[in-house]
Tab-separated table of C-alpha atoms in Angstrom:
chain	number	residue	atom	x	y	z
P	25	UNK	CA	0.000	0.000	0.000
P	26	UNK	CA	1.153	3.759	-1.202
P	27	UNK	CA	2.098	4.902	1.944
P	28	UNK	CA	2.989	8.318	0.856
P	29	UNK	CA	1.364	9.971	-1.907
P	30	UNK	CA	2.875	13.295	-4.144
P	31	UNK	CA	-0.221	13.878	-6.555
P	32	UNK	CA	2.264	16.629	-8.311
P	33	UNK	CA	4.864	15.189	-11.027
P	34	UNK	CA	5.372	18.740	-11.728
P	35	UNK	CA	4.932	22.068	-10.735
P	36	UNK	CA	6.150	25.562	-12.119
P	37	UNK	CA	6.694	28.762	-10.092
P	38	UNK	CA	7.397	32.256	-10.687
P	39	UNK	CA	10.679	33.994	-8.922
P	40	UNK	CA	10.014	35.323	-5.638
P	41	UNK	CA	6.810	33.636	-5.204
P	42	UNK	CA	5.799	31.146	-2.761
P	43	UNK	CA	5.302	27.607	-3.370
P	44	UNK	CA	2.961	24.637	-2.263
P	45	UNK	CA	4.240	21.422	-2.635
P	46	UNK	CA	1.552	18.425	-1.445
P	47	UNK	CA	2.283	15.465	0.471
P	48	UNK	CA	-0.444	12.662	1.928
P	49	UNK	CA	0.593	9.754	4.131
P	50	UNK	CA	-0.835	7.009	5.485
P	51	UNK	CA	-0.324	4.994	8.695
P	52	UNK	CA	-1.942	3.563	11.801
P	53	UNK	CA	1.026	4.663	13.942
P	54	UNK	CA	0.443	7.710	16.139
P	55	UNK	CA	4.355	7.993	16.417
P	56	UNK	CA	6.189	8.800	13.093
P	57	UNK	CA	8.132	11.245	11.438
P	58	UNK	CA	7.645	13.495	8.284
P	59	UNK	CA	10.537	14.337	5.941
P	60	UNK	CA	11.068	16.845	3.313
P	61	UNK	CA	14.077	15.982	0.684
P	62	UNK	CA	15.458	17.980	-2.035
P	63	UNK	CA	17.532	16.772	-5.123
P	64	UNK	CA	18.839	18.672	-7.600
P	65	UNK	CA	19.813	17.976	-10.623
P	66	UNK	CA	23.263	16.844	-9.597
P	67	UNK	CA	21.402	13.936	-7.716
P	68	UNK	CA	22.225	14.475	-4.201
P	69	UNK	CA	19.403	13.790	-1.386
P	70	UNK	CA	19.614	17.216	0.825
P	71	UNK	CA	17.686	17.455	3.666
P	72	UNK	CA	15.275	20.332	4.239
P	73	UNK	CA	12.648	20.021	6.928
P	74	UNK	CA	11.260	17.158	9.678
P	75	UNK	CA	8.173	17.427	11.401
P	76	UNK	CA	7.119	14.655	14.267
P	77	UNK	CA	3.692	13.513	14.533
P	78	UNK	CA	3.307	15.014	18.236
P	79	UNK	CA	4.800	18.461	17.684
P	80	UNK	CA	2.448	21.106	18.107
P	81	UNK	CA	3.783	23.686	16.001
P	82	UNK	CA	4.586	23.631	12.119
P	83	UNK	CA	7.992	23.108	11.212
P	84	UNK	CA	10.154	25.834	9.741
P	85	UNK	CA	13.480	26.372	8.154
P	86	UNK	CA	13.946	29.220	6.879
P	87	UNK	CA	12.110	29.568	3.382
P	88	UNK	CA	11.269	26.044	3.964
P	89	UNK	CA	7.841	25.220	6.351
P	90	UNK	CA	5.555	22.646	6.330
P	91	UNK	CA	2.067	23.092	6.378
P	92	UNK	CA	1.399	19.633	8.799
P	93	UNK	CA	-2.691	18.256	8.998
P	94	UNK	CA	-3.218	15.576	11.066
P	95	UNK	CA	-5.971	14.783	10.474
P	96	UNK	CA	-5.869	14.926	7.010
P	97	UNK	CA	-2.974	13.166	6.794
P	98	UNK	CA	-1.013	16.078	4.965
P	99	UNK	CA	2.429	17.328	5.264
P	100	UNK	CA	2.372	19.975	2.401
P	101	UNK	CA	6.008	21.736	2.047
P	102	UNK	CA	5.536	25.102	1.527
P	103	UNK	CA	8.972	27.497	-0.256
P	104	UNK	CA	8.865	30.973	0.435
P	105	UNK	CA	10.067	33.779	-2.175
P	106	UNK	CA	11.263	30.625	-4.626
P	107	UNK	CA	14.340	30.921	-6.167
P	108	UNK	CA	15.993	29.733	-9.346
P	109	UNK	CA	18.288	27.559	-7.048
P	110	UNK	CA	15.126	25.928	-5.514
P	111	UNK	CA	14.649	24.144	-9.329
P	112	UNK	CA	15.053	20.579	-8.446
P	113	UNK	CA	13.047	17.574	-7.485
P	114	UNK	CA	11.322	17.120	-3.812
P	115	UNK	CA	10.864	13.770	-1.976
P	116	UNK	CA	8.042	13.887	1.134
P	117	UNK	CA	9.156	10.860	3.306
P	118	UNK	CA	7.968	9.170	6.177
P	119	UNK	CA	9.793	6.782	8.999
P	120	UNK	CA	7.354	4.905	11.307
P	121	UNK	CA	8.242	3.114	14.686
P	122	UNK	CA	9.050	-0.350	13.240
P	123	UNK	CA	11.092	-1.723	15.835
P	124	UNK	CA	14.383	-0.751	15.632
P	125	UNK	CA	14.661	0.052	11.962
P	126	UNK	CA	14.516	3.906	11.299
P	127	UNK	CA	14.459	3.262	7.460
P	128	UNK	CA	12.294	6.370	5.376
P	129	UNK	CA	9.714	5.603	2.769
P	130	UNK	CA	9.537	7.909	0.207
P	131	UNK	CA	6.674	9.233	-2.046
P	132	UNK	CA	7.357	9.382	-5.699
P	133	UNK	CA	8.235	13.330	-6.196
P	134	UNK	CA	7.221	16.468	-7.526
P	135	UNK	CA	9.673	18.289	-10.189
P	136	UNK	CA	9.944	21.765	-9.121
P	137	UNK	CA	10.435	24.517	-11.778
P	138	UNK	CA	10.911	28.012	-10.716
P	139	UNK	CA	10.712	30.714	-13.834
P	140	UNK	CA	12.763	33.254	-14.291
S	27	UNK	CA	28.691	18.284	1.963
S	28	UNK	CA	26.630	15.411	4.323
S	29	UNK	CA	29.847	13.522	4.999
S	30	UNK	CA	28.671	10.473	3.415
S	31	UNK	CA	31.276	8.893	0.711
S	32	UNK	CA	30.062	6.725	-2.205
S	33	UNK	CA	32.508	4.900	-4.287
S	34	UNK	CA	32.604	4.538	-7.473
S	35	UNK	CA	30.295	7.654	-8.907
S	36	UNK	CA	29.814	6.129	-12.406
S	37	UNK	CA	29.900	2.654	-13.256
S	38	UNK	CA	28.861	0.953	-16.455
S	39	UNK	CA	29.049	-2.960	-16.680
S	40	UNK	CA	27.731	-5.811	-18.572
S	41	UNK	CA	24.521	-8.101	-17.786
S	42	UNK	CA	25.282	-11.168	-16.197
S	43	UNK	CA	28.234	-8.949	-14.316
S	44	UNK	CA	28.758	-8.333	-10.548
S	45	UNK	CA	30.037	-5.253	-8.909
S	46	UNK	CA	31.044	-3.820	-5.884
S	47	UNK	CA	29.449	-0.394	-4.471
S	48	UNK	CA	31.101	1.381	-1.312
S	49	UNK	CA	29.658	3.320	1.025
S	50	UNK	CA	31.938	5.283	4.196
S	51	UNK	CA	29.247	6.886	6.654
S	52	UNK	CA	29.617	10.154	8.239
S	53	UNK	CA	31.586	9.352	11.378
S	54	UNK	CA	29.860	8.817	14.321
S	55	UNK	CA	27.164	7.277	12.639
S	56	UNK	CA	26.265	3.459	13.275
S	57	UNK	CA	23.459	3.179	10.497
S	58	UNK	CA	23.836	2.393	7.386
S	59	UNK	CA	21.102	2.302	4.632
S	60	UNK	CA	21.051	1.475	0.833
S	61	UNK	CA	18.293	2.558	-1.508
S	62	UNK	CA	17.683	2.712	-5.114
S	63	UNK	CA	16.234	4.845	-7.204
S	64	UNK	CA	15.110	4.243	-10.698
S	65	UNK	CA	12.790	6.164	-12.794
S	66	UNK	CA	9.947	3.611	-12.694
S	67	UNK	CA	10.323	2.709	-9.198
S	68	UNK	CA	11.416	5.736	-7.509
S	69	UNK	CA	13.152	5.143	-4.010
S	70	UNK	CA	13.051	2.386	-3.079
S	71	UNK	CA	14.601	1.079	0.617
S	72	UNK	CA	17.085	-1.998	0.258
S	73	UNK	CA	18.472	-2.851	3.418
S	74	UNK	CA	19.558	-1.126	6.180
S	75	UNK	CA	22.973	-2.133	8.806
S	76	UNK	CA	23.220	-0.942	12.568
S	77	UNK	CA	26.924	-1.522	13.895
S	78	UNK	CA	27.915	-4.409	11.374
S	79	UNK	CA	24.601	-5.997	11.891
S	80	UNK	CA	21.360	-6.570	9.678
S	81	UNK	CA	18.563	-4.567	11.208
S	82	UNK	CA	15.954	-4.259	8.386
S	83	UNK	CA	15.426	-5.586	4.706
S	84	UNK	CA	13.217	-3.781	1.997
S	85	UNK	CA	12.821	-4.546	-1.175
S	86	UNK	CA	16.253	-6.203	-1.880
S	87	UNK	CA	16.627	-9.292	-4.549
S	88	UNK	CA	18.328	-12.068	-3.551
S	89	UNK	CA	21.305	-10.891	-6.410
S	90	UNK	CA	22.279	-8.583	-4.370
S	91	UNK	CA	23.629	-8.548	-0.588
S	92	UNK	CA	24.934	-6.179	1.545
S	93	UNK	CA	27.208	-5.852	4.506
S	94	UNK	CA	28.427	-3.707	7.299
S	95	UNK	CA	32.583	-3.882	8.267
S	96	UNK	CA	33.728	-3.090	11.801
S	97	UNK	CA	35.106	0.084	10.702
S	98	UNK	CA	31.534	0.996	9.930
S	99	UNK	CA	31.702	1.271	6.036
S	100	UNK	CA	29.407	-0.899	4.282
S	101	UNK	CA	29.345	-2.648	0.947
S	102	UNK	CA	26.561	-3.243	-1.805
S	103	UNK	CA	27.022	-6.397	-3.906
S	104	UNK	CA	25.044	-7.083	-7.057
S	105	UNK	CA	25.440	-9.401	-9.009
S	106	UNK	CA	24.300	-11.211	-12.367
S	107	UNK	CA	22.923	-7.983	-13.073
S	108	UNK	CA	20.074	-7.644	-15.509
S	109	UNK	CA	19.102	-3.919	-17.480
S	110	UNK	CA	16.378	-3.185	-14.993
S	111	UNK	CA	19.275	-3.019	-12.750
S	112	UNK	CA	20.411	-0.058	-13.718
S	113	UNK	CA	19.581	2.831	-10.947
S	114	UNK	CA	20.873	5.416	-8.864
S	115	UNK	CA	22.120	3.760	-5.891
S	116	UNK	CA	22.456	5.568	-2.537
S	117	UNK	CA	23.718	4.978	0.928
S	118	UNK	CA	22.784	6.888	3.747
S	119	UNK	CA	23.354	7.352	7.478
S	120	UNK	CA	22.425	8.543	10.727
S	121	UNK	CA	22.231	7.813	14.374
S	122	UNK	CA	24.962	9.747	15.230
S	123	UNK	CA	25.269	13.435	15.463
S	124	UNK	CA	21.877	13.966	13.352
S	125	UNK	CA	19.287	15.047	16.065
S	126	UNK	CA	18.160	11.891	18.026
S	127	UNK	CA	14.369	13.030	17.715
S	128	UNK	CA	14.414	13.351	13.999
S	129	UNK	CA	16.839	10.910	12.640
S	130	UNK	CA	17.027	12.125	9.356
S	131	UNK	CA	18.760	10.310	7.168
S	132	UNK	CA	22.174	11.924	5.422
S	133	UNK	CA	22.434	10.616	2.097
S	134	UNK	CA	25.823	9.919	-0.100
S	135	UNK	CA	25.947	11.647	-4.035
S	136	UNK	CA	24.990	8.544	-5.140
S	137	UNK	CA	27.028	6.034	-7.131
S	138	UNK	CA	25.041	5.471	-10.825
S	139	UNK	CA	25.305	1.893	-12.557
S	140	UNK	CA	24.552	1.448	-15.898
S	141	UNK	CA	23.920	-2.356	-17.447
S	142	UNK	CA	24.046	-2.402	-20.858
């Protein structure tokens, strides 16, 4: 079972304009962690942005926050004032409690294009 | 930089080959994971190592293996390798001086294998 879903393949945005970038998850864990990746062209993973399933606030970092639903299930990265440099691909990823393992799952991506 | 070394960057290789892929984890870090990502499958978890030991398996055939040295560096094997086999693979690690409470997961540049 898809356990974390990126409905966007791709997504264009203007220079200096902000950004939503969706991400749905599923699991019956009330512990887990939410993960924003970033990889560029040059195919390095970079991390940008964690959120745990009990913090109260919204994580930020930066230009980099994350719009985080419970309920809904939704941990939508939002960019801030994009930049050319923010062109690249973004992975939403999830690690559940599974004993000891700490291993992410990954949703399938969204191809960010920022316009000049 | 994450501190994560991949060797080699680039490899090409024939079917029915085997080869080697090394990974050197940022030091301090026990964990060791190996995913791959292709463009059909995305990423995809392999296997992950905790201080020279197996501590979870994803979706890794049974061409391939894996292992964990005592100096911490781990090694992918693959082996009779088929076209579908060719991927981005990366290795990743935490568990040391990444956050405790977020355990995100710093990944290597990659190393790219092509089958032809």
């Amino acid at each position: 079972a898809q356990k974390i879903t990126q409905t966007q393949p791709g997504m264009f945005v203007q220079e200096k304009e902000a950004v939503t970038l969706d991400c749905t998850y599923d699991t019956s864990d009330p512990s887990y962690g939410l993960f924003w990746y970033k990889q560029p062209s040059s195919g390095e993973m970079i991390f940008l942005i964690y959120q745990g399933s009990y913090d109260q606030q919204n994580a930020t970092e930066g230009r980099y926050s994350l719009n985080f639903q419970k309920a809904r299930k939704s941990a939508n990265l939002v960019i801030s004032a994009s930049q050319l440099g923010d062109s690249a691909m973004y992975f939403c990823a999830m690690r559940e409690p599974s004993g000891s393992a700490r291993q992410l799952t990954f949703g399938s991506g969204t191809q960010l294009t920022v316009l000049p | 930089d994450s501190g994560v070394t991949q060797t080699p960057k680039h490899l090409i290789t024939a079917t029915g080959q085997r080869v080697t892929l090394r990974c050197s984890p940022r030091s301090g870090d026990l964990s060791v994971y190996w995913y791959q990502q292709s463009l059909d499958q995305g990423l995809q978890f392999l296997i992950q190592y905790y201080n020279g030991e197996e501590r979870a398996k994803g979706n890794i055939l049974e061409r391939f293996s894996a292992q964990q040295f005592p100096d911490l560096h781990s090694e992918l094997n693959l082996s009779s390798l088929e076209l579908g086999d060719s991927a981005l693979y990366f290795c990743a690690s935490s568990g040391g001086r990444s956050r405790a409470i977020t355990g995100e997961l710093f990944f290597g540049e990659g190393s790219r294998l092509t089958v032809l």
